[in-house]
């Protein structure tokens, strides 16, 4: 019974941490809009700034995980608010999952968040790790995977996960830029 309650409290702690991260990402977007003095629906955020500040939050939230190196890169690009929200939430989901599952206790590694222009009409948001990997064909009904799929659909993009024990995991969102 004690093991069951320990498992439950670990799952509850993880769920609360992910919820905190999602709320933090939304608050970050709101703060950037406020600082830009722009709260309209046509507002645009620079992805380089958004990713940089989001990564600073990830570093704070995971400061006790010193065995995991975290890096970020984002090409500068103005993104409409209705794209920035699902992109930020997709990043939160993918990064928190990497920290939670890629590195079992005692195993170190690296997580990287990238936002890149693929060409004039498409961009890619990816989160990669060199962790333990997993069977990416299974667990298709997890809440995290469903959320990431929903964010990809909201952007008219495609979502893919590739994973192996040898190379780790990549979570990738390719999507068309707004016209």
Short mmCIF file of C-alpha atoms in Angstrom, two decimals:
data_model
loop_
_atom_site.label_atom_id
_atom_site.label_comp_id
_atom_site.label_asym_id
_atom_site.label_seq_id
_atom_site.Cartn_x
_atom_site.Cartn_y
_atom_site.Cartn_z
CA UNK A 1 0.00 0.00 0.00
CA UNK A 2 2.89 2.35 0.76
CA UNK A 3 4.35 1.77 -2.74
CA UNK A 4 1.00 2.60 -4.30
CA UNK A 5 0.73 5.87 -2.39
CA UNK A 6 4.34 6.72 -3.33
CA UNK A 7 3.57 6.12 -7.01
CA UNK A 8 0.43 8.23 -6.72
CA UNK A 9 2.25 11.10 -5.03
CA UNK A 10 5.01 10.99 -7.68
CA UNK A 11 2.38 11.14 -10.45
CA UNK A 12 0.56 13.96 -8.66
CA UNK A 13 3.81 15.90 -8.20
CA UNK A 14 4.62 15.44 -11.90
CA UNK A 15 1.14 16.58 -12.97
CA UNK A 16 1.36 19.65 -10.76
CA UNK A 17 4.80 20.45 -12.16
CA UNK A 18 3.52 20.24 -15.73
CA UNK A 19 0.54 22.41 -14.86
CA UNK A 20 2.86 24.97 -13.27
CA UNK A 21 4.98 24.97 -16.43
CA UNK A 22 1.95 25.49 -18.68
CA UNK A 23 0.71 28.38 -16.55
CA UNK A 24 4.22 29.84 -16.48
CA UNK A 25 4.38 29.77 -20.29
CA UNK A 26 1.02 31.53 -20.58
CA UNK A 27 2.10 34.14 -18.02
CA UNK A 28 5.34 34.68 -19.94
CA UNK A 29 3.46 35.38 -23.17
CA UNK A 30 1.16 37.78 -21.33
CA UNK A 31 4.17 39.59 -19.81
CA UNK A 32 5.91 39.94 -23.18
CA UNK A 33 2.72 41.35 -24.73
CA UNK A 34 2.34 43.76 -21.82
CA UNK A 35 5.96 44.93 -22.21
CA UNK A 36 5.34 45.45 -25.93
CA UNK A 37 2.20 47.44 -25.05
CA UNK A 38 0.27 45.18 -27.38
CA UNK A 39 -2.69 43.15 -26.21
CA UNK A 40 -4.64 42.86 -29.43
CA UNK A 41 -5.41 39.63 -31.25
CA UNK A 42 -3.10 40.75 -34.09
CA UNK A 43 -0.16 40.90 -31.66
CA UNK A 44 3.09 39.25 -32.65
CA UNK A 45 5.89 37.94 -30.45
CA UNK A 46 9.49 37.39 -31.45
CA UNK A 47 10.13 33.65 -31.20
CA UNK A 48 13.80 34.19 -30.29
CA UNK A 49 12.74 36.21 -27.22
CA UNK A 50 9.90 33.86 -26.31
CA UNK A 51 12.08 30.73 -26.53
CA UNK A 52 14.96 32.42 -24.68
CA UNK A 53 12.73 33.46 -21.79
CA UNK A 54 10.87 30.15 -21.77
CA UNK A 55 14.23 28.37 -21.55
CA UNK A 56 15.22 30.53 -18.60
CA UNK A 57 12.05 29.32 -16.87
CA UNK A 58 12.87 25.68 -17.69
CA UNK A 59 16.32 26.15 -16.15
CA UNK A 60 14.79 27.50 -12.93
CA UNK A 61 12.13 24.76 -12.76
CA UNK A 62 14.78 22.05 -13.27
CA UNK A 63 17.66 23.61 -11.33
CA UNK A 64 18.06 20.51 -9.15
CA UNK A 65 18.68 18.38 -12.27
CA UNK A 66 22.33 19.40 -12.60
CA UNK A 67 23.14 16.17 -14.43
CA UNK A 68 21.05 17.31 -17.40
CA UNK A 69 22.47 20.02 -19.69
CA UNK A 70 19.77 22.20 -21.26
CA UNK A 71 20.25 24.39 -24.33
CA UNK A 72 18.03 26.42 -26.62
CA UNK A 73 18.11 28.16 -29.96
CA UNK A 74 15.44 30.09 -31.82
CA UNK A 75 15.59 31.88 -35.12
CA UNK A 76 14.19 35.41 -34.76
CA UNK A 77 10.75 35.54 -36.31
CA UNK A 78 7.61 37.48 -35.41
CA UNK A 79 4.86 34.97 -34.65
CA UNK A 80 1.18 35.88 -34.24
CA UNK A 81 -0.23 35.37 -30.77
CA UNK A 82 -2.51 32.57 -31.99
CA UNK A 83 0.63 30.67 -33.05
CA UNK A 84 2.82 31.62 -30.09
CA UNK A 85 0.44 30.07 -27.56
CA UNK A 86 0.34 26.53 -29.03
CA UNK A 87 4.08 26.68 -29.83
CA UNK A 88 4.94 27.59 -26.24
CA UNK A 89 2.62 24.94 -24.81
CA UNK A 90 4.01 22.32 -27.21
CA UNK A 91 7.52 23.21 -26.02
CA UNK A 92 6.45 22.95 -22.36
CA UNK A 93 4.97 19.52 -22.91
CA UNK A 94 7.98 18.17 -24.82
CA UNK A 95 10.63 19.60 -22.48
CA UNK A 96 8.88 18.52 -19.28
CA UNK A 97 8.48 15.01 -20.74
CA UNK A 98 12.18 14.88 -21.62
CA UNK A 99 13.16 15.82 -18.08
CA UNK A 100 10.63 13.40 -16.59
CA UNK A 101 11.35 10.30 -18.68
CA UNK A 102 14.62 10.51 -20.65
CA UNK A 103 17.00 10.36 -17.72
CA UNK A 104 16.33 7.75 -15.04
CA UNK A 105 17.73 8.56 -11.61
CA UNK A 106 21.47 9.02 -11.77
CA UNK A 107 21.71 9.21 -15.56
CA UNK A 108 22.87 12.49 -17.06
CA UNK A 109 22.43 13.84 -20.53
CA UNK A 110 21.30 16.77 -22.61
CA UNK A 111 18.00 18.33 -23.72
CA UNK A 112 17.82 20.86 -26.54
CA UNK A 113 14.91 23.06 -27.64
CA UNK A 114 15.13 24.49 -31.18
CA UNK A 115 12.90 26.73 -33.26
CA UNK A 116 14.11 27.03 -36.84
CA UNK A 117 12.86 28.32 -40.13
CA UNK A 118 12.88 25.51 -42.67
CA UNK A 119 12.22 27.84 -45.60
CA UNK A 120 10.15 30.97 -46.29
CA UNK A 121 6.89 29.14 -45.64
CA UNK A 122 7.63 26.59 -42.89
CA UNK A 123 9.15 26.38 -39.41
CA UNK A 124 10.06 23.60 -37.02
CA UNK A 125 9.98 23.38 -33.24
CA UNK A 126 11.90 20.39 -31.89
CA UNK A 127 12.95 19.05 -28.53
CA UNK A 128 15.72 16.47 -28.56
CA UNK A 129 17.41 14.52 -25.81
CA UNK A 130 20.13 11.89 -25.66
CA UNK A 131 18.33 9.94 -22.97
CA UNK A 132 17.04 6.41 -22.56
CA UNK A 133 14.59 6.47 -25.47
CA UNK A 134 11.31 4.58 -25.54
CA UNK A 135 8.93 2.79 -27.88
CA UNK A 136 7.46 5.79 -29.72
CA UNK A 137 4.76 3.62 -31.30
CA UNK A 138 3.19 2.86 -27.92
CA UNK A 139 1.33 5.08 -25.45
CA UNK A 140 -0.41 6.98 -28.25
CA UNK A 141 -3.26 7.90 -25.94
CA UNK A 142 -1.21 9.62 -23.25
CA UNK A 143 -2.42 13.07 -22.29
CA UNK A 144 0.90 14.66 -23.25
CA UNK A 145 0.89 13.12 -26.72
CA UNK A 146 -2.74 14.12 -27.25
CA UNK A 147 -1.95 17.70 -26.20
CA UNK A 148 1.03 17.92 -28.57
CA UNK A 149 -1.06 16.46 -31.40
CA UNK A 150 -3.77 19.03 -30.67
CA UNK A 151 -1.26 21.92 -30.74
CA UNK A 152 0.11 20.64 -34.07
CA UNK A 153 -3.40 20.45 -35.53
CA UNK A 154 -4.21 23.93 -34.25
CA UNK A 155 -1.20 25.21 -36.24
CA UNK A 156 -2.01 23.12 -39.33
CA UNK A 157 1.24 21.24 -38.81
CA UNK A 158 2.54 17.74 -38.32
CA UNK A 159 3.80 16.17 -35.12
CA UNK A 160 6.26 13.28 -34.92
CA UNK A 161 8.25 11.45 -32.27
CA UNK A 162 11.32 9.38 -33.05
CA UNK A 163 13.11 7.53 -30.30
CA UNK A 164 15.74 4.86 -29.73
CA UNK A 165 17.87 3.68 -26.84
CA UNK A 166 21.00 4.55 -28.86
CA UNK A 167 20.11 8.11 -29.88
CA UNK A 168 17.46 9.34 -27.46
CA UNK A 169 14.26 11.07 -28.51
CA UNK A 170 13.19 13.86 -30.85
CA UNK A 171 9.76 15.45 -30.59
CA UNK A 172 9.14 17.57 -33.67
CA UNK A 173 6.45 19.95 -34.87
CA UNK A 174 6.66 21.14 -38.49
CA UNK A 175 4.11 23.72 -39.48
CA UNK A 176 3.32 26.31 -42.14
CA UNK A 177 4.03 29.92 -41.29
CA UNK A 178 1.08 32.30 -41.43
CA UNK A 179 0.70 34.12 -44.72
#
